[in-house]
Amino acid sequence: MSAPVVGRFAPTPSGRLHLGNLLCALLAYLSARSAGGRFLLRIEDVDAMRCPRAVAQRCIEDLTFLGIDWDGPVVYQSERTDAYERALKRLKAQGLVYPCFCTRAQLHEGAPNEGDTQFVYSGACRNLSPEEIARRAMGRSPALRVRVPEETVRFCDALCGEVEENLARDCGDFIVRRSDGPFGYQLAVVVDDAEAGVTEVVRGRDILTSTPRQIFLQRALGLPQPRYVHIPLLRDAQGRRLAKRDRDLDLDALARRMDAAQIVGFLAASCGLAEPGERATPQALVPRFSWARVAAMGGDLRLPPALCP
Ligand code: GLU
């Protein structure tokens, strides 16, 4: 018998959830529930300064408004520092962690514009001597990076198929703790998913390039690898990418002109799970959910025109 499914939604409350995030929550929920599994909610406020509790609370209210429910208490990354410390210690014990004193300006010297391509760390601090580390540590507190091997990580995504990345070439040694204190997103996600017994990660395709780094950390820490489903980005009816600044598509604005069942119906229609204009609750969609129906949309998920003013 295969292990029971445990899914989750893990928003970063640096701003209100937009419809793309809500679609992700809905699909993660439907996937877990249609397999008879558990569904968890984790607030990714590892960078607590950028993620106020009030915004996290709004995220929770938005999910509740749509009728998405979850099992157990909400987990906050900002309260899980001890678990990240323990994982970091294990990586250190394997000689995988080193301090990096590079400034932002040094890191981006000669690098392509941010957003053009993935930033690859040069390895400037990879081989500093203990004396050099001690000398530099007097001037500034370092970030901590994990040493990645010259190795290609491969995995099979349920929607994207075979994905591979050479960590040394495509990403370089990456940060597991920032110089100002917060743990890196990659480390926190891996530790949290494993500890909660998550078997299935459903999230946006914008995070696909993070996954090989997370798999590398899972292997180094001896943690199981969940199944991955990276969903296409949701676009508006004209095919434009949704942005947090689209105020007229945030839930407050939408809730003024339609109710939750209409909004859920439109989200479901965008990925082939409902007819445009059909009303739906998350619970009512469970029996008709399948990834095959979402895949049949061919990677182009658009909001129906009626939703976009
Ligand atoms: N916290 C991430 C986000 O809001 C998602 C991380 C994940 O699902 O693994 O984009």
Coordinates of C-alpha atoms and ligand atoms in Angstrom, one line a residue:
M1 CA 0.0 0.0 0.0
S2 CA 1.4 3.4 -0.8
A3 CA 1.9 6.0 1.9
P4 CA -0.9 8.3 2.7
V5 CA -0.7 11.6 0.9
V6 CA 0.2 14.7 2.8
G7 CA 0.0 18.0 0.9
R8 CA 0.5 21.6 1.9
F9 CA 0.3 25.2 0.9
A10 CA 3.1 27.4 2.0
P11 CA 2.6 31.1 1.2
T12 CA 5.2 33.8 1.9
P13 CA 3.2 36.6 3.5
S14 CA 5.3 39.5 2.1
G15 CA 2.1 40.7 0.5
R16 CA -1.6 39.7 -0.1
L17 CA -2.2 36.4 -1.9
H18 CA -3.1 37.0 -5.6
L19 CA -5.3 34.7 -7.7
G20 CA -2.3 32.7 -8.9
N21 CA -1.4 31.9 -5.3
L22 CA -5.0 31.1 -4.5
L23 CA -5.2 28.7 -7.5
C24 CA -2.0 27.0 -6.2
A25 CA -3.7 26.6 -2.8
L26 CA -6.8 25.2 -4.4
L27 CA -4.9 22.7 -6.5
A28 CA -2.7 21.6 -3.6
Y29 CA -5.8 21.1 -1.5
L30 CA -7.7 19.2 -4.2
S31 CA -4.8 17.0 -5.0
A32 CA -4.3 16.0 -1.3
R33 CA -8.0 15.6 -0.5
S34 CA -8.9 13.7 -3.7
A35 CA -6.3 11.1 -2.6
G36 CA -7.9 11.0 0.9
G37 CA -4.9 12.7 2.3
R38 CA -4.1 15.4 4.8
F39 CA -3.5 19.1 3.9
L40 CA -1.3 21.4 5.9
L41 CA -0.8 25.2 6.0
R42 CA 2.6 26.7 6.6
I43 CA 3.3 30.4 6.7
E44 CA 6.8 31.0 5.2
D45 CA 7.8 34.0 7.3
V46 CA 11.4 32.9 7.8
D47 CA 12.3 36.5 6.9
A48 CA 10.1 37.8 9.7
M49 CA 11.0 41.5 9.0
R50 CA 9.4 41.3 5.5
C51 CA 6.5 39.2 6.6
P52 CA 4.2 40.9 9.2
R53 CA 1.8 38.8 11.2
A54 CA -1.1 40.9 10.0
V55 CA -0.4 40.0 6.4
A56 CA -0.1 36.3 7.3
Q57 CA -3.5 36.6 9.1
R58 CA -5.0 38.1 5.9
C59 CA -3.7 35.1 3.9
I60 CA -5.4 32.7 6.4
E61 CA -8.6 34.7 6.1
D62 CA -8.5 34.7 2.3
L63 CA -8.1 30.9 2.3
T64 CA -11.0 30.5 4.8
F65 CA -13.2 32.9 2.7
L66 CA -12.7 30.6 -0.3
G67 CA -13.6 27.5 1.8
I68 CA -10.2 25.9 1.8
D69 CA -9.5 24.1 5.1
W70 CA -6.5 22.4 6.5
D71 CA -5.5 19.9 9.2
G72 CA -3.8 20.8 12.4
P73 CA -2.4 24.1 13.5
V74 CA -0.9 26.6 11.1
V75 CA 2.9 26.4 11.2
Y76 CA 5.0 29.6 11.2
Q77 CA 8.6 29.4 10.0
S78 CA 9.5 32.3 12.3
E79 CA 8.9 29.9 15.2
R80 CA 11.0 27.1 13.9
T81 CA 14.5 28.5 14.2
D82 CA 15.7 25.6 16.4
A83 CA 14.9 23.0 13.7
Y84 CA 16.9 25.0 11.1
E85 CA 19.8 25.3 13.5
R86 CA 19.9 21.6 13.9
A87 CA 19.9 21.0 10.1
L88 CA 22.6 23.6 9.7
K89 CA 24.7 21.8 12.3
R90 CA 24.4 18.5 10.3
L91 CA 25.5 20.2 7.1
K92 CA 28.4 21.8 8.9
A93 CA 29.4 18.4 10.3
Q94 CA 29.8 17.2 6.7
G95 CA 32.0 20.1 5.9
L96 CA 29.4 21.5 3.5
V97 CA 29.0 25.0 4.9
Y98 CA 31.4 28.0 4.7
P99 CA 31.1 31.7 5.5
C100 CA 30.8 34.2 2.7
F101 CA 31.8 37.8 3.2
C102 CA 30.9 39.1 -0.2
T103 CA 28.9 42.3 -0.3
R104 CA 25.9 42.7 -2.5
A105 CA 27.9 44.9 -4.9
Q106 CA 30.7 42.3 -5.1
L107 CA 28.2 39.5 -5.8
H108 CA 26.6 41.3 -8.7
E109 CA 29.8 42.7 -10.2
G110 CA 29.8 41.8 -13.9
A111 CA 26.7 39.6 -13.4
P112 CA 23.8 39.9 -15.8
N113 CA 20.8 42.0 -14.8
E114 CA 18.8 40.4 -12.0
G115 CA 15.9 38.6 -13.5
D116 CA 17.6 37.9 -16.8
T117 CA 19.0 34.6 -15.7
Q118 CA 19.6 32.7 -12.6
F119 CA 22.5 34.2 -10.5
V120 CA 25.5 31.9 -10.2
Y121 CA 27.8 32.5 -7.2
S122 CA 31.4 32.8 -8.3
G123 CA 32.8 30.8 -5.3
A124 CA 35.0 33.8 -4.2
C125 CA 34.8 32.8 -0.5
R126 CA 34.8 29.0 -1.0
N127 CA 38.4 28.3 -0.1
L128 CA 39.4 31.0 2.5
S129 CA 41.9 29.9 5.1
P130 CA 40.9 29.9 8.8
E131 CA 43.1 33.0 9.3
E132 CA 41.5 34.9 6.5
I133 CA 38.0 33.9 7.8
A134 CA 38.9 35.2 11.3
R135 CA 40.3 38.4 9.9
R136 CA 37.3 39.1 7.7
A137 CA 34.8 38.2 10.5
M138 CA 36.1 41.1 12.5
G139 CA 34.8 43.5 9.8
R140 CA 31.4 42.0 9.0
S141 CA 29.2 39.0 9.9
P142 CA 29.2 36.5 7.0
A143 CA 26.4 34.7 5.2
L144 CA 26.6 30.9 5.2
R145 CA 26.7 29.0 2.0
V146 CA 26.5 25.4 1.2
R147 CA 29.1 23.8 -1.1
V148 CA 27.4 22.2 -4.1
P149 CA 29.0 19.3 -6.0
E150 CA 29.7 19.3 -9.7
E151 CA 26.7 17.1 -10.2
T152 CA 23.4 17.1 -12.1
V153 CA 20.3 16.7 -10.1
R154 CA 17.4 15.1 -11.9
F155 CA 13.8 14.7 -10.9
C156 CA 10.4 14.0 -12.5
D157 CA 7.8 16.6 -12.1
A158 CA 4.2 15.4 -12.3
L159 CA 3.4 18.2 -14.8
C160 CA 6.7 19.4 -16.2
G161 CA 8.2 15.9 -16.8
E162 CA 12.0 15.4 -16.5
V163 CA 13.8 18.4 -15.0
E164 CA 17.6 18.6 -14.5
E165 CA 20.0 21.1 -13.3
N166 CA 23.8 21.1 -12.8
L167 CA 24.1 22.7 -9.4
A168 CA 27.7 23.9 -9.8
R169 CA 27.1 25.4 -13.3
D170 CA 23.5 26.6 -13.0
C171 CA 23.3 27.9 -9.4
G172 CA 26.6 27.6 -7.5
D173 CA 27.0 27.5 -3.8
F174 CA 23.9 28.9 -2.3
I175 CA 22.9 30.7 1.0
V176 CA 21.6 28.7 3.9
R177 CA 21.8 31.5 6.4
R178 CA 21.9 35.2 5.6
S179 CA 24.4 37.6 7.1
D180 CA 21.6 39.4 8.9
G181 CA 20.3 36.2 10.5
P182 CA 17.4 34.6 8.7
F183 CA 17.8 31.1 7.4
G184 CA 17.6 30.6 3.7
Y185 CA 14.3 29.6 2.1
Q186 CA 15.7 26.4 0.6
L187 CA 16.8 25.0 3.9
A188 CA 13.7 26.0 5.8
V189 CA 11.4 24.5 3.2
V190 CA 13.2 21.2 3.1
V191 CA 13.3 20.9 6.9
D192 CA 9.7 21.8 7.4
D193 CA 8.3 19.6 4.7
A194 CA 10.2 16.6 6.0
E195 CA 9.2 17.2 9.6
A196 CA 5.6 17.5 8.7
G197 CA 5.7 14.3 6.6
V198 CA 4.8 16.1 3.4
T199 CA 4.7 13.7 0.5
E200 CA 3.5 16.1 -2.2
V201 CA 4.6 19.6 -3.0
V202 CA 2.3 21.6 -5.3
R203 CA 3.6 25.1 -6.1
G204 CA 4.1 27.6 -8.9
R205 CA 6.4 27.0 -11.8
D206 CA 8.4 30.1 -10.8
I207 CA 9.9 27.9 -8.1
L208 CA 10.9 25.1 -10.4
T209 CA 14.6 26.1 -10.4
S210 CA 14.8 26.0 -6.6
T211 CA 13.8 22.3 -6.5
P212 CA 17.2 20.8 -7.5
R213 CA 18.8 22.7 -4.6
Q214 CA 16.2 21.4 -2.3
I215 CA 16.7 17.9 -3.5
F216 CA 20.4 18.3 -2.9
L217 CA 19.7 19.4 0.7
Q218 CA 17.3 16.5 1.3
R219 CA 20.0 14.1 0.2
A220 CA 22.6 15.7 2.4
L221 CA 20.3 15.7 5.4
G222 CA 19.0 12.1 4.7
L223 CA 15.4 13.4 4.2
P224 CA 12.8 11.8 1.9
Q225 CA 12.0 13.5 -1.4
P226 CA 8.4 14.4 -1.9
R227 CA 6.6 14.2 -5.3
Y228 CA 6.7 17.6 -7.1
V229 CA 4.0 19.3 -9.1
H230 CA 4.9 22.7 -10.4
I231 CA 1.8 24.4 -11.8
P232 CA 1.8 26.8 -14.7
L233 CA 1.5 30.5 -13.9
L234 CA -2.0 31.9 -14.0
R235 CA -2.4 34.7 -16.6
D236 CA -5.2 37.1 -17.2
A237 CA -7.6 36.7 -20.1
Q238 CA -5.1 38.5 -22.4
G239 CA -2.3 36.2 -21.4
R240 CA -0.5 38.8 -19.1
R241 CA 1.2 37.5 -16.0
L242 CA -0.7 38.5 -12.8
A243 CA 1.1 40.7 -10.4
K244 CA 0.5 41.7 -6.8
R245 CA -0.1 45.3 -8.0
D246 CA -3.2 44.2 -9.9
R247 CA -5.5 45.7 -7.2
D248 CA -8.6 45.0 -9.2
L249 CA -7.8 41.3 -9.1
D250 CA -7.2 41.0 -5.4
L251 CA -9.7 39.2 -3.2
D252 CA -11.1 42.4 -1.6
A253 CA -12.0 43.9 -5.0
L254 CA -13.3 40.6 -6.3
A255 CA -15.4 39.9 -3.2
R256 CA -17.2 43.2 -3.8
R257 CA -18.6 41.9 -7.1
M258 CA -18.9 38.1 -6.6
D259 CA -19.1 35.6 -3.8
A260 CA -16.7 32.9 -2.8
A261 CA -18.4 30.1 -4.9
Q262 CA -18.1 32.2 -8.0
I263 CA -14.4 33.0 -7.4
V264 CA -13.6 29.3 -6.7
G265 CA -15.6 28.4 -9.9
F266 CA -13.5 30.8 -12.0
L267 CA -10.3 29.5 -10.5
A268 CA -11.4 25.9 -11.3
A269 CA -12.5 26.9 -14.8
S270 CA -9.0 28.4 -15.5
C271 CA -7.5 24.9 -15.1
G272 CA -10.2 22.8 -16.7
L273 CA -12.0 21.7 -13.5
A274 CA -15.2 23.7 -14.0
E275 CA -17.2 25.3 -16.8
P276 CA -16.7 29.1 -17.0
G277 CA -19.4 30.7 -14.8
E278 CA -20.0 27.6 -12.8
R279 CA -20.2 28.1 -9.0
A280 CA -18.1 25.7 -6.9
T281 CA -16.8 25.0 -3.4
P282 CA -13.4 23.4 -2.9
Q283 CA -15.2 20.4 -1.3
A284 CA -17.5 19.9 -4.3
L285 CA -14.5 19.9 -6.7
V286 CA -12.7 17.1 -4.9
P287 CA -14.4 14.1 -6.7
R288 CA -13.8 15.6 -10.2
F289 CA -10.2 16.6 -9.6
S290 CA -7.4 15.0 -11.5
W291 CA -3.9 16.2 -12.6
A292 CA -4.7 14.9 -16.1
R293 CA -7.5 17.5 -16.5
V294 CA -5.1 20.2 -15.4
A295 CA -2.4 18.9 -17.7
A296 CA -4.9 18.9 -20.6
M297 CA -4.9 22.7 -20.5
G298 CA -1.4 22.5 -21.9
G299 CA 0.4 24.8 -19.6
D300 CA -1.6 27.9 -20.5
L301 CA -3.8 28.8 -17.5
R302 CA -5.9 31.9 -18.0
L303 CA -8.6 33.5 -16.0
P304 CA -11.9 33.6 -17.8
P305 CA -12.6 37.1 -19.3
A306 CA -15.5 37.6 -16.9
L307 CA -13.1 37.8 -14.0
C308 CA -10.9 40.4 -15.5
P309 CA -12.5 43.8 -15.5
Ligands
GLU1 N1 6.7 30.4 0.0 C1 6.8 30.2 -1.4 C2 5.9 31.2 -2.1 O1 5.0 31.8 -1.5 C3 6.3 28.8 -1.8 C4 7.3 27.8 -1.4 C5 6.9 26.4 -1.6 O2 5.7 26.1 -1.9 O3 7.7 25.5 -1.5 O4 6.1 31.5 -3.3

